[in-house]
Amino acid sequence: MTRTMKWIRPLAAAALACALAAPALRAQQKQAPAPVLKQELRGMFLIGAAINLAQIEGRDTQGSALVRREFNTISPENVLKWEAVHPKPDSFAFAAPDRYVAFGQKNGLVVIGHTLVWHSQTPRWVFQDAAGQPASRDTLLARMRHHILTVVGRYKGRIKGWDVVNEALNEDGTLRPSPWLKIIGEDYIAQAFRFAHEADPRAELYYNDYSLENAAKRAGAVALIRKLQAVGIRVAAVGLQGHYKMGWPAPAALDSTIAAFAALGVKVNITELDVDVLPPARPQYRGADVSFRADTSSALNPYARALPDSVQQALARRYADIFAVLLARRGVVERVTFWGVDDADSWLNNWPVRGRTSYPLLFDRAGQPKAAFDAVVEAARRARAARQPTSSR
Ligand code: GLA
């Protein structure tokens, strides 16, 4: 044996071993490619998340990467709310929303606008005159128009749809006595939609609210949409915020709510989905009123260190039930957006009780998919299998 042969032999043996092992390894990798939400839901509806400035700017690398990998649409958690984008009468703060829209465009995401007219996170000056008294109807209408034309106009053609009016209804279905209603009167909603249409005639315009799954509030929303339609306003979709609890709403109530809006010829988006597993701070309260606050206690924060597996599994079953309804109503449901990317981002860590440890989303604090993620993937696969005619091969 030559000297060369001596070292070639073991090398060849190693190469052979590698070659033999490679297909097995590849097969293993092929067997279990990590599922990706937007791929699993392709052709069903858009799937998105509300994102914050740290994700927009890439400082939250984990969150930012998750958004790019898993979702195909984004909503702005705060950067387009009035107080953020238009803090003073003559000053707009476009740096953050510009980055938000650029992030979406760069990554091929459908970009949503939230929100134009809301009673909350809107500066006091909007509703006041120079003497600090309530502004006149004309002044407030002019301010609303200026705001909407400036903000919607800036992103014309780049933001696909806008939550034009957010949370205009009380639980009983009557109109919420917000400064908008008190100063302008009932037509403030129609006016907001007209201004938004004027600013970007091709943008989809939405009415967005929580608890529409409850009969009285849903009836109020149905009446509201009908009134808008009667005066020639095109509401593209109703947004069900989707701040859900483990036991509310019942899947049947969610289903009949979607059906009620579908009957009006509007689409339905789930715009702020999360499922709260923590004990309610006020047992009978089911809404998502941001002004509601409660004090903390350890009884209200039972999973401060970790989520017990039984609760993890229950959350997964709850998500399976919710998505079964949404997938069955695909076509009417065009978009499902989570309010946050992973559990650490969620507003439910601080509402209605500050400093709790909440688990409402599909990704845990390390950015890992939870059992609820698997349940959503499973629901999507089941819906796809049911849709496809069984192959004869
Ligand atoms: C409401 C608003 C959202 C957000 C949540 C809580 O649902 O529509 O913008 O403020 O409350 O974070």
CSV table of N, CA, C and O and ligand atoms in Angstrom, one decimal, residues 81 114 118 121 166-167 241 243 272 290 339 347, ligand 1:
chain,number,residue,atom,x,y,z
A,81,LYS,N,-52.2,56.0,16.4
A,81,LYS,CA,-53.2,56.5,17.2
A,81,LYS,C,-53.0,58.1,17.2
A,81,LYS,O,-51.9,58.6,17.1
A,114,HIS,N,-54.6,51.9,12.0
A,114,HIS,CA,-55.4,51.8,13.2
A,114,HIS,C,-55.0,53.0,14.1
A,114,HIS,O,-53.8,53.0,14.5
A,118,TRP,N,-61.4,57.8,17.6
A,118,TRP,CA,-61.6,57.0,18.8
A,118,TRP,C,-61.7,57.9,20.0
A,118,TRP,O,-61.2,59.0,19.9
A,121,GLN,N,-56.9,57.6,23.8
A,121,GLN,CA,-55.6,58.0,23.2
A,121,GLN,C,-55.7,59.1,22.1
A,121,GLN,O,-55.1,59.0,21.1
A,166,ASN,N,-63.4,53.6,15.9
A,166,ASN,CA,-63.1,52.5,16.9
A,166,ASN,C,-64.0,52.7,18.1
A,166,ASN,O,-64.1,53.8,18.6
A,167,GLU,N,-64.8,51.6,18.4
A,167,GLU,CA,-65.5,51.6,19.7
A,167,GLU,C,-66.5,52.7,19.9
A,167,GLU,O,-66.5,53.4,20.9
A,241,GLN,N,-62.8,42.9,17.5
A,241,GLN,CA,-61.5,43.0,18.1
A,241,GLN,C,-61.0,41.7,18.5
A,241,GLN,O,-59.8,41.3,18.4
A,243,HIS,N,-60.9,40.3,21.7
A,243,HIS,CA,-60.2,40.1,23.0
A,243,HIS,C,-61.1,39.1,23.8
A,243,HIS,O,-62.0,39.5,24.5
A,272,GLU,N,-57.9,42.1,16.7
A,272,GLU,CA,-57.0,42.2,17.9
A,272,GLU,C,-57.1,41.0,18.7
A,272,GLU,O,-57.2,41.0,19.9
A,290,VAL,N,-60.5,50.2,27.6
A,290,VAL,CA,-59.1,50.4,28.1
A,290,VAL,C,-59.1,51.3,29.4
A,290,VAL,O,-58.1,51.3,30.1
A,339,TRP,N,-53.3,40.6,18.7
A,339,TRP,CA,-52.9,41.9,19.3
A,339,TRP,C,-51.5,41.7,20.1
A,339,TRP,O,-51.5,41.5,21.3
A,347,TRP,N,-50.8,43.5,25.8
A,347,TRP,CA,-51.3,44.5,26.7
A,347,TRP,C,-51.9,43.9,27.9
A,347,TRP,O,-52.1,44.5,28.9
B,1,GLA,C1,-58.4,48.6,22.0
B,1,GLA,C2,-57.8,49.4,20.9
B,1,GLA,C3,-56.4,48.9,20.6
B,1,GLA,C4,-55.6,48.7,21.9
B,1,GLA,C5,-56.3,47.8,22.8
B,1,GLA,C6,-55.5,47.6,24.0
B,1,GLA,O1,-58.8,47.3,21.7
B,1,GLA,O2,-58.5,49.3,19.7
B,1,GLA,O3,-55.8,49.9,19.9
B,1,GLA,O4,-55.4,50.0,22.6
B,1,GLA,O5,-57.6,48.4,23.1
B,1,GLA,O6,-54.2,47.6,23.9
